[in-house]
């Protein structure tokens, strides 16, 4: 909605479309092939860090298209490079991992793959987050750009990243020298399919688009005993309950109302019997923020609240709550503003304003965020790609709700319109960014 | 009820009555005189620490009866002594002060006295706690015991104490040498009128009978500001509310369920405007307990809770809550068990078991407690004296509820039966304790 | 910051400047006169609803300039109209009321006016919110636009509104037929001085710019009694403290993290004595939101929380908390997006991008909001006008903090640069909006 | 301590000892036999409701001694009767069941028995609550009383009860006609070994001696969802935490400080993942009280709090928390005062005051309580029997702490002094009660 206004104002100022009917024709021509690749990937999902077959396929695709390919970057990561004269370095990224979800669609190409999890239990594997869509669009773009080097000038870096779901893949590729061993990108672009937008549409948010995602554990220590004699104990359940209550104020009182932040206690587990006060309570939190400052304020606030409530409850220092989190968290995704505006205009101009939506940020997370964080000079944009069958979308009310969400066992993108839009948008973004400098 | 059983068991074991019909006859003969004295005292109440006329009258009464009298002990306190051969030292105590209450009874002898309070406002003065009853019974006992020295052997110490209501009088008399300048008592006895027992009855609790009474103030410091920008403030109202919540656990979790304790926040005042977060909140608490250990646990618990919650809320150390209380508190009243049992048996034997009730302890306070605390060898008992007109008592339901309480502007003891019972019980207690050793 | 990017992109697309050097020259020429008018208004502030002299002066100014003037609209409101050919109807608004604040500046033209408040106490009166700045700029614009009718075509409506501070003035003028008796505006513009931006700058937020402001009172009813006997009472302080705690979740759990909302308890008053549990507690809240839906969710949430906690505490239905608010609240100010973008571009082009700032919304309130709410077809923008002396601004750190705020007794706009910018911006906004259609 | 005083007063009033050296001689003579029986029972424990071998042995013992025996009363319960002339009916009770505890003592006669629990897992079985002590003392008393009918007159009813640990046994025997099919007792007596008193001592509390024990479950229902979008959920963890907090006030504010009550949340389980808000939370409580009124107030208070907090949190009526408890709870044990005083005096006289202790009530539970509750005319007393080896007791500090508790795998009564005292006390109690009427 906001976009409509900007676009109206921008009006005549937008440069001539940088990608044209050739692209569209190409994508139309490749459509069957892309759908076929998609179905293959969909039926052969691999879990995070185990993307061996998938990575091999991505590498083969790049090699076939003419890229200079390196495998095994940050585990199973794949990097393909084409140097094509002077100009900016543009990096396009796909992620490769599936999820331990047993598919519940009735699709003829539904995944039937199963694995045994670390804890010994069996599970299905499914591309329930649509990374198969990402890869297929990315392969389509790689083929076109490799085949049409006269349309652009600069260096194209295609990366297929492992382990997005666990938040480790981008970090692993960066740590393995992505920006040192290969041309450092000026522009980085990724897409993510959307389970609440109809196929054939795109969307993006400028600035912070997705959140810092932290998982925090609090081990609240008391001193257990018989439930009939509370005075001989230090009750960790009452204490942990007070911590849950006090945590609310980190958002309600301590965060600027204009700033988004979430502190959710997703699990509270303590004790097993009515009449035995346990020794400990275990809280599991998810914490969301956009800026580093807010993230640090929330995390230190959680620590402070846990400690203060323990002091209030008379817990000795050696038993103050253990508050821990992993520094390998998923950082907030920042869509750099200038590049994002350029892509927004480009897409609106190419696909029509009614198919391109300016979105609010969401509080989910994506480790594509790390490519910009690793080097703030890398402009970056992740945009959303509508994936929902139009009829399904309308039947559910037409507002994006009431549909199977990402990670759902019933998530089922509509392949043709999703993949053609995804591929064309990826190609278009790259062409526009090569042209921009 | 419990007493009935003990008495039944005790049966024949109770020694022969130590006070007899002479006492009863005497009291009956003096009844008009006692009622007259009572009405005089009732019409001339004086506030705590200002008992000048009252003390003079008490001193005159003792002197007339033949006591060796000292005035001005601990302010307006009066001490009278009769040494009468070998035997124990028995101390009988009355308290003298009235209250700043404007009497609302229709009694012909209602107090019409007024004073100007320290804060400049006018107030009535009334013996709304019945200290006039205490003094009259005490005078009656003094007269009898002085006149009938052949019935007892030992030393009798009569004290008229100032400032019971403020909790300062007993302390002041002790600090002024009550146990050094005068014979140190082996036994100390006082009575207190009851606004929920019918005239003609007595009651007592053994062991802890009344509570430690502490007034605690908590100044909760935050950092104020505009209500629309909570993140620029440290909200003392949310913090103080959390303190109120956490204080509940001092009783619910930290005190033995078998042990009585109260932590009440009687006042919570912070802020004056909807949209301004204030800098501070002020909590006023009353704290009740019986033992020194529990008192200390509650007070230090309050301090700990206030501090812990402030830490939880991110308050810096220099702004941690100020938690204060007065060490001149009213300590718990302990009726020493052996003496109290002896008096209970004595009264039951003399007045009949149906007029003598074993009571549970209450959480009110009385500074008579200090006489035993100052020297644990002083056995002590404070017993309750029913003061309610029988018809009024029955009309209100006969269970002691629905009646004007102590400190009420409508409290109106039934003089004759109250005073005769009070006087006879005081005489009887003294005679029994002189005989005990 | 965001604006800088948009402006960069917009670049050549911005239409030719619609107001030019003539305006600037005029304002420079009128500067002394405007400062003089400002000082006069500053020294003669009148409280909300009592703007008699001020309104008379505004009416006289409009009449002198050639407007068709109506007085007494919605109390002391003034409306001036010039019909000048075909074209849009543009409404410029100033507000007239001062505040009961005793000025503490050392300015030679400081207000020395005093009044007696309704409660009988004396108070100073001061234009502590800068409505004198608003009126002066508005008069300057009225004069120019009336004198230069060749530069624009359409209908100009100038309104001087009473009682902004109490939230009643805009409503009163609308209720008195502002949109029926006078030409209904297509565009409405107002400015507000800023106590945190340097003189010579402008700022604005698009969309929701200021908040719904509600004052809510909660009377929490319990049943008082002696602090030593909590079980005979229903403690309203513990209950109200729980309500304060539960209210936090209206923001922390029930509001979309992306949406701004505030629920502040600014006052909590209950009880006066340590040992008496009171009958009631009184909470005073300020509640801020942007949308109607959020406002209603918060208000009904407050009601629901108060009731639920009372039920939890065992309060009978007849004593459930009384939760009240005034439906004459200050609604959220919505700067309609297209007009606001147009004005932003216009100002940036005219004054330079470094003097025009895209601002985030704030949670304060302004009843200018009502003009758009009364008719959603009225596009409207309220923009901020920097008023702080440049040297003072820099000395305070240059980030807009550490300065006397609006409503402060020390608020002192720097007249010359503030008034010239304010006047020029008002003229420019009108010219641009007349030209837009 | 309290007892010492009563005893001193009672002094000469106590009737001549009703049991004498014959009893003591008998017990000494039987000691080896009793210890042998004890070891047999200790090595052959059976779980609640499965006391087949044990019941057979008890029945055989009674039959051998000359009782008229009925088996299978209320499951495996055994009843033996001797009618011996006119006089009161005295009932002595033992309980027979062991616990699913794997013994960890090093005793040569430690239990090595194992069973498979209902859930399929293996477990040891142990008389970890000392019911073997109870049975042995009871058998010793049965033998003596049957053999010495000249020493008493009346009817003796000996019952061996199943399933005390699960709270079902007493109820089952009563429901199976204990008071209809057999002589209804005037007096009922049981003993319970104490893991904190030295062997050779006895103790008892008058009036309420053990508590009502209720287990309450609360299923708190919310509406789960993604942790990053709390506004799309109704968070049951925050709600359940608030319930835990509010429950504290049932004790701290709603219960008379003089009255013992406990509300403990022993388990709080909700959710399994950091970032998923669950649908429900499960609280498990133990609730302790003495009177029926307090029990009902606490249970209905829990229901009220759960509901009120749910309303506060915006939960619809159909999802209000499910609060459940079992009406087959263990009711409070009431030691009727007159009989208990009589037994206390009797024991003090026989064993010496230093071996008989007046105890405070405890908040544990025992279904012996049901015999008095089923008919308030049945006077009843359960007394404690010290079972700790003297040297072990002293080594642990001599205050009864630091020792393996009842139900501990390391609980190890000192057989000889425990069993001789237990047997002699049971015989003495019966003789005294036969003599009393």
mmCIF file of N, CA and C in Angstrom, chain C residues 156-207:
data_model
loop_
_atom_site.group_PDB
_atom_site.id
_atom_site.type_symbol
_atom_site.label_atom_id
_atom_site.label_comp_id
_atom_site.label_asym_id
_atom_site.label_seq_id
_atom_site.Cartn_x
_atom_site.Cartn_y
_atom_site.Cartn_z
ATOM 1 N N UNK C 156 -9.325 29.027 0.058
ATOM 2 C CA UNK C 156 -8.475 28.946 1.249
ATOM 3 C C UNK C 156 -9.340 29.127 2.503
ATOM 4 N N UNK C 157 -9.230 28.168 3.407
ATOM 5 C CA UNK C 157 -9.943 28.255 4.695
ATOM 6 C C UNK C 157 -8.903 28.311 5.806
ATOM 7 N N UNK C 158 -8.930 29.400 6.559
ATOM 8 C CA UNK C 158 -8.002 29.541 7.689
ATOM 9 C C UNK C 158 -8.812 29.358 8.975
ATOM 10 N N UNK C 159 -8.394 28.429 9.835
ATOM 11 C CA UNK C 159 -9.123 28.311 11.107
ATOM 12 C C UNK C 159 -8.186 28.472 12.296
ATOM 13 N N UNK C 160 -8.678 29.225 13.277
ATOM 14 C CA UNK C 160 -7.982 29.381 14.566
ATOM 15 C C UNK C 160 -8.824 28.642 15.598
ATOM 16 N N UNK C 161 -8.250 27.595 16.114
ATOM 17 C CA UNK C 161 -9.010 26.643 16.941
ATOM 18 C C UNK C 161 -8.759 26.856 18.437
ATOM 19 N N UNK C 162 -9.794 26.777 19.228
ATOM 20 C CA UNK C 162 -9.587 26.843 20.683
ATOM 21 C C UNK C 162 -9.276 25.455 21.264
ATOM 22 N N UNK C 163 -8.862 25.453 22.519
ATOM 23 C CA UNK C 163 -8.906 24.267 23.392
ATOM 24 C C UNK C 163 -8.271 23.008 22.824
ATOM 25 N N UNK C 164 -7.073 23.172 22.254
ATOM 26 C CA UNK C 164 -6.372 21.969 21.796
ATOM 27 C C UNK C 164 -5.879 21.168 22.989
ATOM 28 N N UNK C 165 -5.416 21.872 24.001
ATOM 29 C CA UNK C 165 -4.783 21.184 25.143
ATOM 30 C C UNK C 165 -5.753 20.251 25.872
ATOM 31 N N UNK C 166 -7.006 20.613 25.894
ATOM 32 C CA UNK C 166 -7.975 19.759 26.588
ATOM 33 C C UNK C 166 -8.600 18.748 25.647
ATOM 34 N N UNK C 167 -8.232 18.804 24.379
ATOM 35 C CA UNK C 167 -8.760 17.833 23.420
ATOM 36 C C UNK C 167 -10.183 18.115 22.973
ATOM 37 N N UNK C 168 -10.687 19.325 23.251
ATOM 38 C CA UNK C 168 -12.088 19.606 22.951
ATOM 39 C C UNK C 168 -12.295 20.502 21.740
ATOM 40 N N UNK C 169 -11.250 21.268 21.362
ATOM 41 C CA UNK C 169 -11.467 22.351 20.399
ATOM 42 C C UNK C 169 -11.848 21.907 19.003
ATOM 43 N N UNK C 170 -11.085 20.962 18.445
ATOM 44 C CA UNK C 170 -11.372 20.530 17.072
ATOM 45 C C UNK C 170 -12.772 19.943 17.018
ATOM 46 N N UNK C 171 -13.068 19.129 17.997
ATOM 47 C CA UNK C 171 -14.385 18.520 18.086
ATOM 48 C C UNK C 171 -15.489 19.566 18.138
ATOM 49 N N UNK C 172 -15.245 20.598 18.922
ATOM 50 C CA UNK C 172 -16.262 21.653 19.064
ATOM 51 C C UNK C 172 -16.502 22.379 17.746
ATOM 52 N N UNK C 173 -15.425 22.677 17.007
ATOM 53 C CA UNK C 173 -15.599 23.380 15.731
ATOM 54 C C UNK C 173 -16.310 22.483 14.712
ATOM 55 N N UNK C 174 -15.943 21.211 14.698
ATOM 56 C CA UNK C 174 -16.610 20.282 13.782
ATOM 57 C C UNK C 174 -18.082 20.151 14.130
ATOM 58 N N UNK C 175 -18.348 20.020 15.432
ATOM 59 C CA UNK C 175 -19.740 19.891 15.869
ATOM 60 C C UNK C 175 -20.543 21.151 15.579
ATOM 61 N N UNK C 176 -19.818 22.252 15.451
ATOM 62 C CA UNK C 176 -20.503 23.528 15.194
ATOM 63 C C UNK C 176 -20.609 23.789 13.690
ATOM 64 N N UNK C 177 -20.377 22.746 12.882
ATOM 65 C CA UNK C 177 -20.658 22.881 11.453
ATOM 66 C C UNK C 177 -19.496 23.324 10.598
ATOM 67 N N UNK C 178 -18.269 23.080 11.055
ATOM 68 C CA UNK C 178 -17.113 23.528 10.290
ATOM 69 C C UNK C 178 -17.157 23.014 8.851
ATOM 70 N N UNK C 179 -17.568 21.785 8.679
ATOM 71 C CA UNK C 179 -17.558 21.195 7.333
ATOM 72 C C UNK C 179 -18.880 21.413 6.585
ATOM 73 N N UNK C 180 -19.865 21.956 7.299
ATOM 74 C CA UNK C 180 -21.152 22.188 6.645
ATOM 75 C C UNK C 180 -21.345 23.678 6.347
ATOM 76 N N UNK C 181 -20.964 24.490 7.280
ATOM 77 C CA UNK C 181 -21.186 25.939 7.125
ATOM 78 C C UNK C 181 -20.106 26.591 6.272
ATOM 79 N N UNK C 182 -18.973 25.893 6.131
ATOM 80 C CA UNK C 182 -17.853 26.456 5.373
ATOM 81 C C UNK C 182 -17.423 25.418 4.353
ATOM 82 N N UNK C 183 -16.635 25.832 3.360
ATOM 83 C CA UNK C 183 -16.205 24.848 2.359
ATOM 84 C C UNK C 183 -15.456 23.697 3.006
ATOM 85 N N UNK C 184 -15.839 22.504 2.638
ATOM 86 C CA UNK C 184 -15.176 21.319 3.190
ATOM 87 C C UNK C 184 -13.802 21.188 2.542
ATOM 88 N N UNK C 185 -12.747 21.062 3.333
ATOM 89 C CA UNK C 185 -11.400 21.049 2.753
ATOM 90 C C UNK C 185 -11.077 19.733 2.048
ATOM 91 N N UNK C 186 -10.286 19.855 0.990
ATOM 92 C CA UNK C 186 -9.655 18.675 0.406
ATOM 93 C C UNK C 186 -8.347 18.381 1.122
ATOM 94 N N UNK C 187 -7.732 19.472 1.566
ATOM 95 C CA UNK C 187 -6.428 19.346 2.215
ATOM 96 C C UNK C 187 -6.442 20.144 3.517
ATOM 97 N N UNK C 188 -5.881 19.572 4.570
ATOM 98 C CA UNK C 188 -5.771 20.288 5.839
ATOM 99 C C UNK C 188 -4.327 20.199 6.304
ATOM 100 N N UNK C 189 -3.802 21.351 6.746
ATOM 101 C CA UNK C 189 -2.394 21.392 7.160
ATOM 102 C C UNK C 189 -2.278 22.169 8.467
ATOM 103 N N UNK C 190 -1.422 21.665 9.337
ATOM 104 C CA UNK C 190 -1.074 22.375 10.562
ATOM 105 C C UNK C 190 0.395 22.130 10.828
ATOM 106 N N UNK C 191 0.969 23.001 11.644
ATOM 107 C CA UNK C 191 2.340 22.737 12.081
ATOM 108 C C UNK C 191 2.343 22.715 13.603
ATOM 109 N N UNK C 192 3.375 22.105 14.132
ATOM 110 C CA UNK C 192 3.572 22.120 15.579
ATOM 111 C C UNK C 192 5.040 22.341 15.842
ATOM 112 N N UNK C 193 5.322 23.275 16.752
ATOM 113 C CA UNK C 193 6.732 23.501 17.045
ATOM 114 C C UNK C 193 7.317 22.318 17.810
ATOM 115 N N UNK C 194 8.600 22.116 17.592
ATOM 116 C CA UNK C 194 9.294 20.991 18.217
ATOM 117 C C UNK C 194 10.335 21.523 19.188
ATOM 118 N N UNK C 195 10.329 20.964 20.380
ATOM 119 C CA UNK C 195 11.297 21.379 21.395
ATOM 120 C C UNK C 195 12.570 20.560 21.332
ATOM 121 N N UNK C 196 12.663 19.704 20.311
ATOM 122 C CA UNK C 196 13.882 18.895 20.205
ATOM 123 C C UNK C 196 14.526 18.994 18.817
ATOM 124 N N UNK C 197 14.029 19.899 17.982
ATOM 125 C CA UNK C 197 14.648 20.112 16.668
ATOM 126 C C UNK C 197 15.111 21.566 16.589
ATOM 127 N N UNK C 198 16.236 21.781 15.939
ATOM 128 C CA UNK C 198 16.748 23.158 15.865
ATOM 129 C C UNK C 198 15.887 24.034 14.957
ATOM 130 N N UNK C 199 15.831 25.301 15.273
ATOM 131 C CA UNK C 199 15.106 26.260 14.439
ATOM 132 C C UNK C 199 15.663 26.211 13.027
ATOM 133 N N UNK C 200 14.757 26.276 12.050
ATOM 134 C CA UNK C 200 15.201 26.211 10.673
ATOM 135 C C UNK C 200 15.050 24.837 10.054
ATOM 136 N N UNK C 201 14.524 23.890 10.825
ATOM 137 C CA UNK C 201 14.302 22.542 10.286
ATOM 138 C C UNK C 201 12.823 22.191 10.365
ATOM 139 N N UNK C 202 12.467 21.220 9.534
ATOM 140 C CA UNK C 202 11.104 20.693 9.515
ATOM 141 C C UNK C 202 11.182 19.165 9.606
ATOM 142 N N UNK C 203 10.073 18.570 10.035
ATOM 143 C CA UNK C 203 10.051 17.112 10.058
ATOM 144 C C UNK C 203 8.626 16.622 9.934
ATOM 145 N N UNK C 204 8.485 15.383 9.523
ATOM 146 C CA UNK C 204 7.129 14.832 9.466
ATOM 147 C C UNK C 204 7.198 13.314 9.394
ATOM 148 N N UNK C 205 6.120 12.716 9.843
ATOM 149 C CA UNK C 205 5.974 11.265 9.741
ATOM 150 C C UNK C 205 4.804 10.994 8.809
ATOM 151 N N UNK C 206 4.897 9.933 8.053
ATOM 152 C CA UNK C 206 3.809 9.573 7.153
ATOM 153 C C UNK C 206 2.942 8.516 7.841
ATOM 154 N N UNK C 207 1.654 8.544 7.566
ATOM 155 C CA UNK C 207 0.759 7.592 8.233
ATOM 156 C C UNK C 207 0.505 8.043 9.664
#
